[in-house]
PDB file of C-alpha atoms in Angstrom:
ATOM      1  CA  UNK Y 293       0.000   0.000   0.000  1.00 64.00           C
ATOM      2  CA  UNK Y 294       1.206   3.528  -0.805  1.00 80.00           C
ATOM      3  CA  UNK Y 295       2.192   5.957   1.957  1.00 85.00           C
ATOM      4  CA  UNK Y 296      -1.016   8.021   1.483  1.00 86.00           C
ATOM      5  CA  UNK Y 297      -3.049   4.820   1.662  1.00 85.00           C
ATOM      6  CA  UNK Y 298      -1.236   3.732   4.804  1.00 87.00           C
ATOM      7  CA  UNK Y 299      -1.822   7.142   6.369  1.00 90.00           C
ATOM      8  CA  UNK Y 300      -5.556   6.995   5.630  1.00 91.00           C
ATOM      9  CA  UNK Y 301      -5.753   3.403   6.877  1.00 89.00           C
ATOM     10  CA  UNK Y 302      -4.084   4.167  10.206  1.00 84.00           C
ATOM     11  CA  UNK Y 303      -6.171   7.301  10.761  1.00 88.00           C
ATOM     12  CA  UNK Y 304      -9.497   5.604   9.988  1.00 89.00           C
ATOM     13  CA  UNK Y 305      -8.623   2.582  12.110  1.00 82.00           C
ATOM     14  CA  UNK Y 306      -7.944   4.844  15.084  1.00 77.00           C
ATOM     15  CA  UNK Y 307     -11.122   6.859  14.509  1.00 84.00           C
ATOM     16  CA  UNK Y 308     -13.206   3.680  14.471  1.00 79.00           C
ATOM     17  CA  UNK Y 309     -11.549   2.141  17.534  1.00 68.00           C
ATOM     18  CA  UNK Y 310     -11.931   5.336  19.576  1.00 68.00           C
ATOM     19  CA  UNK Y 311     -15.582   5.829  18.623  1.00 73.00           C
ATOM     20  CA  UNK Y 312     -14.941   9.041  16.699  1.00 83.00           C
ATOM     21  CA  UNK Y 313     -16.482   7.176  13.770  1.00 86.00           C
ATOM     22  CA  UNK Y 314     -19.508   5.551  15.347  1.00 83.00           C
ATOM     23  CA  UNK Y 315     -21.049   2.232  14.400  1.00 82.00           C
ATOM     24  CA  UNK Y 316     -23.366   2.691  11.430  1.00 86.00           C
ATOM     25  CA  UNK Y 317     -21.684   5.855  10.171  1.00 91.00           C
ATOM     26  CA  UNK Y 318     -21.302   5.999   6.374  1.00 93.00           C
ATOM     27  CA  UNK Y 319     -18.009   6.622   4.605  1.00 94.00           C
ATOM     28  CA  UNK Y 320     -17.749   7.655   0.954  1.00 93.00           C
ATOM     29  CA  UNK Y 321     -14.630   7.864  -1.200  1.00 92.00           C
ATOM     30  CA  UNK Y 322     -14.755  11.508  -2.294  1.00 92.00           C
ATOM     31  CA  UNK Y 323     -15.500  13.156   1.095  1.00 93.00           C
ATOM     32  CA  UNK Y 324     -12.895  10.948   2.777  1.00 93.00           C
ATOM     33  CA  UNK Y 325     -10.292  11.806   0.136  1.00 93.00           C
ATOM     34  CA  UNK Y 326     -11.003  15.511   0.646  1.00 94.00           C
ATOM     35  CA  UNK Y 327     -10.753  15.101   4.425  1.00 93.00           C
ATOM     36  CA  UNK Y 328      -7.233  13.661   4.214  1.00 94.00           C
ATOM     37  CA  UNK Y 329      -6.068  15.618   1.175  1.00 94.00           C
ATOM     38  CA  UNK Y 330      -5.385  12.572  -0.984  1.00 94.00           C
ATOM     39  CA  UNK Y 331      -6.733  11.088  -4.204  1.00 93.00           C
ATOM     40  CA  UNK Y 332      -9.510   8.510  -4.262  1.00 91.00           C
ATOM     41  CA  UNK Y 333      -7.205   5.530  -4.878  1.00 93.00           C
ATOM     42  CA  UNK Y 334      -5.520   5.544  -1.413  1.00 93.00           C
ATOM     43  CA  UNK Y 335      -8.956   5.870   0.196  1.00 93.00           C
ATOM     44  CA  UNK Y 336     -10.287   2.973  -1.889  1.00 91.00           C
ATOM     45  CA  UNK Y 337      -7.375   0.761  -0.809  1.00 92.00           C
ATOM     46  CA  UNK Y 338      -7.804   1.751   2.854  1.00 91.00           C
ATOM     47  CA  UNK Y 339     -11.531   0.968   2.690  1.00 92.00           C
ATOM     48  CA  UNK Y 340     -10.816  -2.482   1.244  1.00 89.00           C
ATOM     49  CA  UNK Y 341      -8.295  -3.240   3.968  1.00 86.00           C
ATOM     50  CA  UNK Y 342     -10.683  -2.119   6.711  1.00 86.00           C
ATOM     51  CA  UNK Y 343     -13.382  -4.282   5.148  1.00 85.00           C
ATOM     52  CA  UNK Y 344     -11.022  -7.268   5.279  1.00 77.00           C
ATOM     53  CA  UNK Y 345     -10.265  -6.462   8.918  1.00 73.00           C
ATOM     54  CA  UNK Y 346     -13.963  -6.462   9.712  1.00 73.00           C
ATOM     55  CA  UNK Y 347     -14.213  -2.783  10.634  1.00 80.00           C
ATOM     56  CA  UNK Y 348     -16.216  -1.680   7.581  1.00 89.00           C
ATOM     57  CA  UNK Y 349     -19.061  -3.273   5.640  1.00 88.00           C
ATOM     58  CA  UNK Y 350     -20.196  -2.320   2.137  1.00 90.00           C
ATOM     59  CA  UNK Y 351     -23.066   0.137   1.891  1.00 87.00           C
ATOM     60  CA  UNK Y 352     -24.374   0.884  -1.588  1.00 79.00           C
ATOM     61  CA  UNK Y 353     -22.320   0.836  -4.769  1.00 74.00           C
ATOM     62  CA  UNK Y 354     -19.265   2.849  -3.649  1.00 71.00           C
ATOM     63  CA  UNK Y 355     -19.718   3.481   0.033  1.00 87.00           C
ATOM     64  CA  UNK Y 356     -18.991   1.697   3.296  1.00 93.00           C
ATOM     65  CA  UNK Y 357     -20.446   1.723   6.771  1.00 92.00           C
ATOM     66  CA  UNK Y 358     -18.681   1.375  10.109  1.00 90.00           C
ATOM     67  CA  UNK Y 359     -19.440  -2.091  11.428  1.00 83.00           C
ATOM     68  CA  UNK Y 360     -21.503  -2.470  14.579  1.00 78.00           C
ATOM     69  CA  UNK Y 361     -19.573  -4.409  17.218  1.00 71.00           C
ATOM     70  CA  UNK Y 362     -21.372  -6.083  20.111  1.00 74.00           C
ATOM     71  CA  UNK Y 363     -20.120  -6.872  23.600  1.00 73.00           C
ATOM     72  CA  UNK Y 364     -20.198 -10.543  22.616  1.00 81.00           C
ATOM     73  CA  UNK Y 365     -17.937  -9.837  19.619  1.00 81.00           C
ATOM     74  CA  UNK Y 366     -15.358  -8.152  21.814  1.00 79.00           C
ATOM     75  CA  UNK Y 367     -15.519 -10.784  24.543  1.00 83.00           C
ATOM     76  CA  UNK Y 368     -15.055 -13.559  22.006  1.00 88.00           C
ATOM     77  CA  UNK Y 369     -12.045 -11.874  20.420  1.00 87.00           C
ATOM     78  CA  UNK Y 370     -10.447 -11.264  23.827  1.00 88.00           C
ATOM     79  CA  UNK Y 371     -10.923 -14.916  24.734  1.00 91.00           C
ATOM     80  CA  UNK Y 372      -9.240 -15.955  21.484  1.00 93.00           C
ATOM     81  CA  UNK Y 373      -6.339 -13.600  22.212  1.00 93.00           C
ATOM     82  CA  UNK Y 374      -5.911 -15.216  25.618  1.00 94.00           C
ATOM     83  CA  UNK Y 375      -5.727 -18.665  24.040  1.00 96.00           C
ATOM     84  CA  UNK Y 376      -3.195 -17.543  21.406  1.00 97.00           C
ATOM     85  CA  UNK Y 377      -0.976 -15.626  23.813  1.00 97.00           C
ATOM     86  CA  UNK Y 378      -1.209 -18.483  26.295  1.00 98.00           C
ATOM     87  CA  UNK Y 379       0.099 -20.830  23.619  1.00 98.00           C
ATOM     88  CA  UNK Y 380       2.899 -18.369  22.833  1.00 98.00           C
ATOM     89  CA  UNK Y 381       3.874 -18.186  26.515  1.00 98.00           C
ATOM     90  CA  UNK Y 382       3.944 -21.972  26.846  1.00 98.00           C
ATOM     91  CA  UNK Y 383       6.112 -22.389  23.765  1.00 98.00           C
ATOM     92  CA  UNK Y 384       8.443 -19.580  24.861  1.00 98.00           C
ATOM     93  CA  UNK Y 385       8.869 -21.198  28.283  1.00 98.00           C
ATOM     94  CA  UNK Y 386       9.498 -24.605  26.727  1.00 97.00           C
ATOM     95  CA  UNK Y 387      12.012 -23.279  24.189  1.00 97.00           C
ATOM     96  CA  UNK Y 388      13.701 -21.072  26.749  1.00 97.00           C
ATOM     97  CA  UNK Y 389      13.564 -17.297  26.957  1.00 96.00           C
ATOM     98  CA  UNK Y 390      16.423 -15.665  25.058  1.00 96.00           C
ATOM     99  CA  UNK Y 391      18.910 -13.447  26.888  1.00 97.00           C
ATOM    100  CA  UNK Y 392      17.721 -10.435  24.878  1.00 98.00           C
ATOM    101  CA  UNK Y 393      14.087 -11.225  25.600  1.00 98.00           C
ATOM    102  CA  UNK Y 394      14.791 -11.585  29.296  1.00 98.00           C
ATOM    103  CA  UNK Y 395      16.437  -8.162  29.417  1.00 98.00           C
ATOM    104  CA  UNK Y 396      13.464  -6.501  27.700  1.00 98.00           C
ATOM    105  CA  UNK Y 397      10.958  -8.164  30.025  1.00 98.00           C
ATOM    106  CA  UNK Y 398      12.999  -7.184  33.095  1.00 98.00           C
ATOM    107  CA  UNK Y 399      13.077  -3.574  31.879  1.00 98.00           C
ATOM    108  CA  UNK Y 400       9.284  -3.640  31.433  1.00 98.00           C
ATOM    109  CA  UNK Y 401       8.834  -4.924  34.989  1.00 98.00           C
ATOM    110  CA  UNK Y 402      11.127  -2.276  36.466  1.00 98.00           C
ATOM    111  CA  UNK Y 403       9.407   0.500  34.514  1.00 97.00           C
ATOM    112  CA  UNK Y 404       5.982  -0.760  35.600  1.00 97.00           C
ATOM    113  CA  UNK Y 405       7.058  -0.969  39.242  1.00 98.00           C
ATOM    114  CA  UNK Y 406       8.054   2.691  39.100  1.00 97.00           C
ATOM    115  CA  UNK Y 407       4.650   3.644  37.667  1.00 96.00           C
ATOM    116  CA  UNK Y 408       2.541   1.835  40.237  1.00 97.00           C
ATOM    117  CA  UNK Y 409       4.633   2.172  43.393  1.00 97.00           C
ATOM    118  CA  UNK Y 410       3.349   5.718  43.956  1.00 96.00           C
ATOM    119  CA  UNK Y 411      -0.187   4.407  44.539  1.00 96.00           C
ATOM    120  CA  UNK Y 412      -2.050   6.102  41.683  1.00 96.00           C
ATOM    121  CA  UNK Y 413      -1.872   6.572  37.916  1.00 95.00           C
ATOM    122  CA  UNK Y 414      -2.550   9.422  35.526  1.00 94.00           C
ATOM    123  CA  UNK Y 415      -3.508   9.182  31.866  1.00 91.00           C
ATOM    124  CA  UNK Y 416       0.128   9.995  31.019  1.00 93.00           C
ATOM    125  CA  UNK Y 417       1.251   7.084  33.205  1.00 95.00           C
ATOM    126  CA  UNK Y 418      -1.042   4.761  31.292  1.00 92.00           C
ATOM    127  CA  UNK Y 419       0.437   5.971  27.997  1.00 92.00           C
ATOM    128  CA  UNK Y 420       3.772   4.697  29.345  1.00 95.00           C
ATOM    129  CA  UNK Y 421       2.163   1.479  30.558  1.00 95.00           C
ATOM    130  CA  UNK Y 422       0.598   0.930  27.130  1.00 92.00           C
ATOM    131  CA  UNK Y 423       4.037   0.973  25.480  1.00 94.00           C
ATOM    132  CA  UNK Y 424       5.733  -1.318  28.020  1.00 96.00           C
ATOM    133  CA  UNK Y 425       2.741  -3.667  27.911  1.00 95.00           C
ATOM    134  CA  UNK Y 426       3.068  -3.940  24.135  1.00 93.00           C
ATOM    135  CA  UNK Y 427       6.781  -4.720  24.413  1.00 96.00           C
ATOM    136  CA  UNK Y 428       6.108  -7.358  27.073  1.00 97.00           C
ATOM    137  CA  UNK Y 429       3.526  -9.161  24.949  1.00 97.00           C
ATOM    138  CA  UNK Y 430       5.562  -8.849  21.749  1.00 96.00           C
ATOM    139  CA  UNK Y 431       8.586 -10.517  23.344  1.00 98.00           C
ATOM    140  CA  UNK Y 432       6.457 -13.476  24.416  1.00 98.00           C
ATOM    141  CA  UNK Y 433       4.875 -13.926  20.985  1.00 98.00           C
ATOM    142  CA  UNK Y 434       8.253 -13.618  19.251  1.00 98.00           C
ATOM    143  CA  UNK Y 435       9.843 -15.986  21.753  1.00 98.00           C
ATOM    144  CA  UNK Y 436       7.480 -18.777  20.712  1.00 98.00           C
ATOM    145  CA  UNK Y 437       9.174 -18.876  17.271  1.00 97.00           C
ATOM    146  CA  UNK Y 438       5.739 -19.759  15.921  1.00 98.00           C
ATOM    147  CA  UNK Y 439       4.743 -17.292  13.161  1.00 97.00           C
ATOM    148  CA  UNK Y 440       1.271 -18.823  12.964  1.00 97.00           C
ATOM    149  CA  UNK Y 441       0.494 -17.294  16.378  1.00 97.00           C
ATOM    150  CA  UNK Y 442       1.427 -13.793  15.251  1.00 95.00           C
ATOM    151  CA  UNK Y 443      -0.603 -14.227  12.052  1.00 93.00           C
ATOM    152  CA  UNK Y 444      -3.649 -15.421  13.981  1.00 93.00           C
ATOM    153  CA  UNK Y 445      -3.358 -12.552  16.464  1.00 93.00           C
ATOM    154  CA  UNK Y 446      -3.180 -10.025  13.616  1.00 86.00           C
ATOM    155  CA  UNK Y 447      -6.447 -11.370  12.191  1.00 83.00           C
ATOM    156  CA  UNK Y 448      -8.079 -11.307  15.617  1.00 85.00           C
ATOM    157  CA  UNK Y 449      -6.948  -7.794  16.535  1.00 79.00           C
ATOM    158  CA  UNK Y 450      -9.411  -5.815  14.390  1.00 71.00           C
ATOM    159  CA  UNK Y 451     -12.055  -5.512  17.116  1.00 70.00           C
ATOM    160  CA  UNK Y 452     -11.820  -2.657  19.652  1.00 61.00           C
ATOM    161  CA  UNK Y 453     -10.064  -3.657  22.899  1.00 66.00           C
ATOM    162  CA  UNK Y 454      -9.193  -7.128  21.504  1.00 75.00           C
ATOM    163  CA  UNK Y 455      -5.579  -6.131  20.895  1.00 77.00           C
ATOM    164  CA  UNK Y 456      -2.857  -5.016  23.293  1.00 79.00           C
ATOM    165  CA  UNK Y 457      -2.059  -2.240  20.801  1.00 75.00           C
ATOM    166  CA  UNK Y 458      -5.211  -0.336  21.834  1.00 72.00           C
ATOM    167  CA  UNK Y 459      -5.558   0.185  25.568  1.00 78.00           C
ATOM    168  CA  UNK Y 460      -8.967   1.330  26.833  1.00 77.00           C
ATOM    169  CA  UNK Y 461      -8.964   3.593  29.881  1.00 82.00           C
ATOM    170  CA  UNK Y 462     -12.024   4.685  31.866  1.00 82.00           C
ATOM    171  CA  UNK Y 463     -11.036   8.259  32.643  1.00 82.00           C
ATOM    172  CA  UNK Y 464     -14.059   8.656  34.962  1.00 85.00           C
ATOM    173  CA  UNK Y 465     -12.717   6.076  37.421  1.00 87.00           C
ATOM    174  CA  UNK Y 466      -8.933   6.344  37.575  1.00 92.00           C
ATOM    175  CA  UNK Y 467      -8.820   4.825  41.078  1.00 93.00           C
ATOM    176  CA  UNK Y 468     -10.331   1.636  39.695  1.00 89.00           C
ATOM    177  CA  UNK Y 469      -8.004   1.803  36.695  1.00 90.00           C
ATOM    178  CA  UNK Y 470      -5.025   1.936  39.048  1.00 93.00           C
ATOM    179  CA  UNK Y 471      -6.179  -1.291  40.689  1.00 92.00           C
ATOM    180  CA  UNK Y 472      -6.827  -2.976  37.334  1.00 90.00           C
ATOM    181  CA  UNK Y 473      -3.525  -2.085  35.713  1.00 93.00           C
ATOM    182  CA  UNK Y 474      -1.486  -2.656  38.861  1.00 94.00           C
ATOM    183  CA  UNK Y 475      -3.004  -6.135  39.046  1.00 93.00           C
ATOM    184  CA  UNK Y 476      -2.198  -6.704  35.374  1.00 93.00           C
ATOM    185  CA  UNK Y 477       1.375  -5.625  36.060  1.00 96.00           C
ATOM    186  CA  UNK Y 478       1.627  -8.095  38.931  1.00 96.00           C
ATOM    187  CA  UNK Y 479       0.482 -10.743  36.466  1.00 96.00           C
ATOM    188  CA  UNK Y 480       3.419  -9.728  34.275  1.00 97.00           C
ATOM    189  CA  UNK Y 481       5.734 -10.546  37.178  1.00 98.00           C
ATOM    190  CA  UNK Y 482       4.146 -13.985  37.534  1.00 98.00           C
ATOM    191  CA  UNK Y 483       4.344 -14.681  33.799  1.00 98.00           C
ATOM    192  CA  UNK Y 484       8.024 -13.677  33.782  1.00 98.00           C
ATOM    193  CA  UNK Y 485       8.735 -16.018  36.686  1.00 98.00           C
ATOM    194  CA  UNK Y 486       7.070 -18.902  34.841  1.00 98.00           C
ATOM    195  CA  UNK Y 487       8.978 -18.143  31.641  1.00 98.00           C
ATOM    196  CA  UNK Y 488      12.444 -17.990  33.195  1.00 98.00           C
ATOM    197  CA  UNK Y 489      11.781 -21.209  35.105  1.00 98.00           C
ATOM    198  CA  UNK Y 490      10.558 -23.070  32.030  1.00 98.00           C
ATOM    199  CA  UNK Y 491       7.071 -23.631  33.460  1.00 98.00           C
ATOM    200  CA  UNK Y 492       5.093 -23.874  30.235  1.00 98.00           C
ATOM    201  CA  UNK Y 493       1.708 -24.910  31.599  1.00 98.00           C
ATOM    202  CA  UNK Y 494       1.807 -22.214  34.289  1.00 98.00           C
ATOM    203  CA  UNK Y 495       2.859 -19.524  31.804  1.00 98.00           C
ATOM    204  CA  UNK Y 496       0.001 -20.508  29.484  1.00 98.00           C
ATOM    205  CA  UNK Y 497      -2.614 -20.381  32.243  1.00 97.00           C
ATOM    206  CA  UNK Y 498      -1.366 -17.005  33.487  1.00 97.00           C
ATOM    207  CA  UNK Y 499      -1.484 -15.421  30.030  1.00 96.00           C
ATOM    208  CA  UNK Y 500      -4.997 -16.699  29.401  1.00 95.00           C
ATOM    209  CA  UNK Y 501      -6.146 -15.181  32.688  1.00 93.00           C
ATOM    210  CA  UNK Y 502      -4.225 -11.985  31.903  1.00 93.00           C
ATOM    211  CA  UNK Y 503      -6.432 -11.364  28.851  1.00 88.00           C
ATOM    212  CA  UNK Y 504      -9.514 -11.177  31.072  1.00 81.00           C
ATOM    213  CA  UNK Y 505      -8.488  -7.704  32.262  1.00 73.00           C
ATOM    214  CA  UNK Y 506     -10.020  -6.439  29.003  1.00 69.00           C
ATOM    215  CA  UNK Y 507     -13.414  -8.058  29.334  1.00 68.00           C
ATOM    216  CA  UNK Y 508     -15.019  -5.377  31.535  1.00 62.00           C
ATOM    217  CA  UNK Y 509     -14.857  -3.007  28.566  1.00 58.00           C
ATOM    218  CA  UNK Y 510     -17.058  -5.249  26.467  1.00 54.00           C
ATOM    219  CA  UNK Y 511     -19.919  -3.954  28.623  1.00 56.00           C
ATOM    220  CA  UNK Y 512     -18.887  -0.319  28.283  1.00 54.00           C
ATOM    221  CA  UNK Y 513     -18.180  -0.231  24.546  1.00 51.00           C
ATOM    222  CA  UNK Y 514     -21.102   1.083  22.562  1.00 47.00           C
ATOM    223  CA  UNK Y 515     -22.894   2.642  25.516  1.00 48.00           C
ATOM    224  CA  UNK Y 516     -24.112   6.222  25.387  1.00 44.00           C
ATOM    225  CA  UNK Y 517     -21.454   7.317  27.880  1.00 47.00           C
ATOM    226  CA  UNK Y 518     -18.587   5.486  26.187  1.00 51.00           C
ATOM    227  CA  UNK Y 519     -17.274   8.436  24.177  1.00 51.00           C
ATOM    228  CA  UNK Y 520     -17.182  10.689  27.236  1.00 59.00           C
ATOM    229  CA  UNK Y 521     -15.775   8.093  29.626  1.00 67.00           C
ATOM    230  CA  UNK Y 522     -13.331   6.171  27.508  1.00 67.00           C
ATOM    231  CA  UNK Y 523      -9.912   7.046  26.223  1.00 72.00           C
ATOM    232  CA  UNK Y 524      -8.258   4.641  23.813  1.00 68.00           C
ATOM    233  CA  UNK Y 525      -4.458   4.690  23.801  1.00 73.00           C
ATOM    234  CA  UNK Y 526      -3.036   3.395  20.523  1.00 66.00           C
ATOM    235  CA  UNK Y 527       0.259   2.114  19.258  1.00 64.00           C
ATOM    236  CA  UNK Y 528       2.573   5.001  18.441  1.00 57.00           C
ATOM    237  CA  UNK Y 529       2.807   5.422  14.662  1.00 46.00           C
TER     238      UNK Y 529
END
C-alpha cells in the first residue's frame, strides 16, 4: 500500500476504535479523500483493507459503513487472544527465553514498578504502561518462534479492545483503573517467573487469565457514555 493509503488506513482505524467514527456511520470515497487531502485511490485501498479487517461493511455501490460491534464480539475476540498468547507463553517457556528477551521483560517490569509504586496513575502514566505492555507481549509472541500465532493474532486484533495495541482507559474512574492495571502488572511478574523457570503450563494459564483484564470493557463499549468516559491509547505510529 502507498504511503497516502497507509496514512488513511491508520487514521481511519484509530477513529473507528476510539468511537470518533460511530457504528453505522457511512463513509464515501470523495468526502474521505477531501478530508485527508489525498486522491480517491488511497482511500479505496484503505476501505478495502478495513473491510477485510472487519471494521467496515459495504453500503451501496461505492460506500462503506462502520461495522456495529457487540459486547459478545469483543468478549469472544479477547478470549481468542488469551488462548493464542497463552500458547505463545507456553512455547516460549518450553524453548527457553532468550537473553535479549529476558532483558526486555525485566526492563518492562522495572518500569511498571516505578509507575505503580506511587499508589495512583494518571492518563500519562497509562500511555507509558501501554508501550511497556506492548513490548512485554511482543517478546512473548516472538519468543514462541511460531509465526502462525502472530498471524492469527493479527487477524483477531481488528475488534476494539481485543488487541494489546489499543488500551482502553475509563477516565471517569482512575482509582479503579489503578487497581486494574497494577493487578495486570503483577500478572506480568508472575508470567516472567514462569517463563524464566521453564514452566510452560503455568505460563500458558497465566497469560490466558491476563487477557480477562479487558473483558469489563465489552460492557462499556457502545454505551451512550462510552465516548465521554473512555480514552483509547493506541500504538505510536
